[in-house]
């Protein structure tokens, strides 16, 4: 098809064709200019340190939860009970840092296995109480988890025992803050321990894991994690920590910087384990769940009956011969008392044993 007949038939002039060509050229020039400006801005941007470890990956499980927007924790939030399957947060100790702390990178993704737990200073009573507290925590936090999940939860608790931000006993760590709503493990202050008896099979399984951890078994993949949370929740503190592992239904985290390095875990097990169990509540009113659990626990317990008073006999009914039966008897004078025994001589030794 020839161009001139086509232009004549479509009533398109040469001026129209030239205009279209100019528009295409302008579009190509604008795109080239935009690319040049973008390249210049990229060269001018300051070079940033490349993240390492888990910080270098934005596609691992839970990454979207870690970077999800949530309100900044205030005093009321910090004192609130953690969600089920979530550890509470706590302030770092106000202690002077060693010189090497200044050179510790804040976002080091290296995972250092914890040292075996040492209970050489523990008495038999300490060992029994520590086993009870650690078993309780494993049961209520990870009863249905695989062995690796239960071992990871136990490792977090023992890591806390050796970190100066936490108590230096197992029971102290497990029931820390249970006297109010700001406990560290939700089961210690939400009434979960009052809701029926634990399952025997699950309890024995948790006890075996606890005994192995107290005996020196180390869950290496967890590293020096001191916090964890389940897939279903997103606590505010996880955005400021380093994720170490995802085991079972939990994500595990440690502190950034020097407080998350092996040198910070220098606290020695103190011994003197407190009595296992939550602390007496100091809240003016217990949590609704606790109140409901206490009501259920005490509803089936019968109240003690008051003693029935003994009826008194009217004085007019008592016969005269027994009217004075309740009065004290006057002592008999010595001179009116009987003399020597009236027992015959042959019966005086009847009560003595035979020779």
XYZ file of C-alpha atoms in Angstrom, residues 7-257:
251
model
C -2.846 9.629 3.770
C -5.440 10.971 1.387
C -7.978 8.319 2.322
C -7.485 8.816 6.065
C -7.241 12.576 5.781
C -3.882 12.414 7.633
C -1.417 15.078 6.587
C 2.337 14.967 6.663
C 2.221 17.412 9.581
C 0.374 14.842 11.674
C 2.978 12.205 10.944
C 5.848 14.527 11.869
C 4.103 15.375 15.164
C 3.847 11.709 16.127
C 7.558 11.184 15.444
C 8.441 14.189 17.594
C 6.329 12.870 20.498
C 8.131 9.515 20.392
C 11.502 11.225 20.423
C 10.527 13.401 23.378
C 9.349 10.358 25.369
C 12.654 8.533 24.766
C 14.649 11.616 25.809
C 12.610 12.049 29.026
C 13.145 8.403 29.985
C 16.899 8.734 29.418
C 17.002 11.887 31.548
C 15.105 10.155 34.374
C 17.560 7.238 34.371
C 20.491 9.631 34.497
C 19.013 11.471 37.503
C 18.337 8.183 39.337
C 21.869 6.959 38.707
C 23.343 10.207 40.024
C 21.215 9.997 43.198
C 22.315 6.409 43.781
C 25.986 7.412 43.532
C 25.441 10.243 45.999
C 23.696 8.033 48.607
C 25.947 7.091 51.572
C 27.116 3.500 51.712
C 25.427 1.521 54.505
C 26.752 -1.536 56.294
C 25.440 -4.740 54.843
C 23.423 -6.722 57.397
C 24.505 -10.213 58.339
C 22.810 -13.323 59.647
C 19.043 -13.274 59.940
C 19.004 -9.517 59.322
C 20.195 -10.145 55.734
C 17.107 -12.185 54.875
C 13.669 -10.618 54.617
C 11.949 -13.808 53.499
C 12.395 -16.149 56.467
C 9.230 -17.318 58.292
C 7.787 -14.571 60.395
C 9.633 -11.693 58.746
C 6.368 -9.950 57.924
C 5.332 -10.222 61.569
C 8.607 -8.816 62.836
C 8.296 -5.690 60.706
C 4.548 -5.263 61.223
C 3.514 -1.924 62.680
C 2.387 -2.011 66.272
C 2.115 0.600 69.046
C 5.180 1.487 71.054
C 5.123 -0.225 74.417
C 4.422 2.152 77.292
C 4.406 1.520 81.031
C 0.958 -0.056 80.998
C 1.870 -2.360 78.119
C 5.151 -3.355 79.733
C 3.303 -4.451 82.858
C 0.655 -6.379 80.966
C 0.682 -10.147 81.025
C 2.356 -11.653 77.957
C 0.249 -13.572 75.507
C 0.172 -17.356 75.684
C 3.383 -18.780 74.283
C 5.219 -15.463 74.639
C 7.856 -14.407 77.127
C 7.608 -11.037 78.796
C 10.170 -8.339 78.282
C 12.478 -6.847 80.885
C 14.969 -3.985 81.097
C 18.666 -4.660 80.648
C 20.735 -4.494 83.848
C 22.188 -1.150 84.806
C 25.771 -2.395 84.906
C 29.005 -0.987 83.445
C 29.963 -2.577 80.139
C 33.482 -3.940 79.561
C 35.765 -2.221 77.005
C 35.144 -4.894 74.370
C 31.447 -4.021 74.367
C 32.200 -0.913 72.269
C 33.442 -3.061 69.390
C 30.596 -5.596 69.468
C 28.373 -5.151 66.387
C 24.729 -4.485 67.203
C 23.397 -6.742 64.448
C 25.776 -9.690 64.571
C 23.794 -12.715 63.362
C 26.227 -15.307 64.715
C 24.624 -18.072 66.806
C 26.718 -19.191 69.778
C 25.565 -22.348 71.602
C 25.113 -21.892 75.340
C 27.416 -23.572 77.841
C 26.084 -26.654 79.692
C 24.095 -25.681 82.769
C 26.061 -26.132 85.996
C 24.302 -27.100 89.249
C 27.368 -27.991 91.329
C 26.304 -25.520 94.007
C 22.817 -26.976 94.242
C 21.587 -29.041 97.150
C 19.216 -31.973 96.804
C 16.341 -29.629 97.676
C 17.487 -27.144 95.025
C 17.628 -29.880 92.401
C 14.131 -31.072 93.201
C 12.637 -27.593 93.124
C 14.488 -26.630 89.932
C 13.233 -29.797 88.236
C 9.654 -29.035 89.319
C 9.762 -25.425 88.093
C 11.418 -26.230 84.768
C 9.017 -29.117 84.140
C 6.058 -26.828 84.851
C 7.301 -24.195 82.405
C 7.931 -26.737 79.646
C 4.516 -28.310 80.188
C 2.489 -25.087 80.079
C 4.568 -23.439 77.348
C 5.233 -26.371 74.991
C 3.376 -29.509 76.100
C 2.358 -30.477 72.550
C 5.629 -29.389 70.919
C 8.116 -31.936 69.536
C 11.179 -32.738 71.620
C 13.187 -30.019 69.871
C 10.545 -27.424 70.743
C 10.517 -28.398 74.411
C 14.307 -28.451 74.555
C 14.409 -24.955 73.061
C 11.999 -23.581 75.674
C 14.072 -25.157 78.457
C 17.226 -23.626 77.001
C 15.703 -20.143 77.046
C 14.873 -20.491 80.749
C 18.373 -21.700 81.636
C 19.890 -18.925 79.513
C 17.945 -16.439 81.614
C 19.267 -17.967 84.839
C 22.808 -17.099 83.715
C 22.031 -13.591 82.456
C 22.313 -10.686 84.943
C 18.965 -9.262 83.801
C 17.129 -12.182 85.437
C 17.078 -14.065 88.756
C 19.889 -16.556 89.381
C 17.580 -19.518 90.129
C 15.345 -21.636 87.922
C 12.187 -21.083 89.975
C 13.022 -17.390 90.234
C 13.086 -17.107 86.438
C 9.960 -19.200 85.833
C 7.781 -17.307 88.322
C 9.346 -13.862 87.944
C 6.658 -11.183 88.198
C 3.862 -13.645 88.995
C 2.787 -11.451 91.906
C 1.181 -9.060 89.399
C 0.049 -8.968 85.771
C 3.539 -8.300 84.404
C 4.845 -11.855 84.698
C 7.438 -13.259 82.323
C 5.602 -16.488 81.429
C 1.845 -16.164 80.966
C 0.863 -19.380 82.746
C 2.346 -18.045 85.997
C -0.161 -15.195 86.329
C -3.198 -15.945 84.135
C -4.694 -18.772 86.201
C -3.670 -21.564 83.812
C -2.272 -23.637 86.683
C -5.676 -23.676 88.376
C -7.554 -25.153 85.423
C -7.488 -28.858 86.132
C -4.750 -31.410 86.695
C -1.897 -31.749 84.171
C -1.866 -34.715 81.826
C 0.363 -37.400 83.320
C 1.922 -38.512 80.027
C 2.693 -34.953 78.883
C 4.019 -34.079 82.344
C 6.426 -37.024 82.413
C 7.665 -36.124 78.945
C 8.307 -32.528 80.004
C 10.090 -33.804 83.115
C 12.475 -35.900 81.028
C 13.377 -32.862 78.921
C 13.842 -30.727 82.054
C 16.066 -33.317 83.739
C 18.284 -33.545 80.651
C 18.638 -29.749 80.426
C 19.527 -29.418 84.109
C 22.006 -32.253 83.641
C 23.952 -30.356 80.964
C 22.140 -30.998 77.670
C 22.413 -27.954 75.363
C 19.931 -27.059 72.618
C 22.535 -25.587 70.275
C 20.252 -24.152 67.522
C 18.623 -21.747 70.001
C 21.966 -20.194 70.869
C 21.767 -17.530 73.575
C 18.087 -16.722 73.076
C 16.319 -15.253 76.114
C 12.922 -14.545 74.500
C 10.458 -16.359 72.272
C 6.953 -16.015 70.864
C 4.584 -18.159 68.821
C 3.661 -17.737 65.175
C 0.277 -16.289 66.203
C 1.501 -13.182 68.079
C 3.796 -10.247 67.374
C 5.272 -8.700 70.528
C 6.777 -5.246 70.199
C 10.176 -6.290 71.556
C 11.072 -8.667 68.697
C 11.899 -5.831 66.296
C 14.823 -4.774 68.512
C 16.283 -8.273 68.935
C 18.174 -10.806 66.846
C 16.252 -13.885 65.777
C 18.234 -17.068 66.394
C 15.903 -19.904 65.390
C 12.391 -21.003 64.471
C 11.656 -24.325 66.182
C 8.238 -25.896 66.449
C 5.676 -23.142 66.927
C 8.083 -20.565 68.378
C 10.492 -17.902 67.142
C 13.522 -17.412 69.404
C 15.386 -14.129 69.935
C 18.387 -12.777 71.795
C 19.443 -9.240 72.652
C 21.484 -7.197 70.201
C 24.994 -6.036 70.927
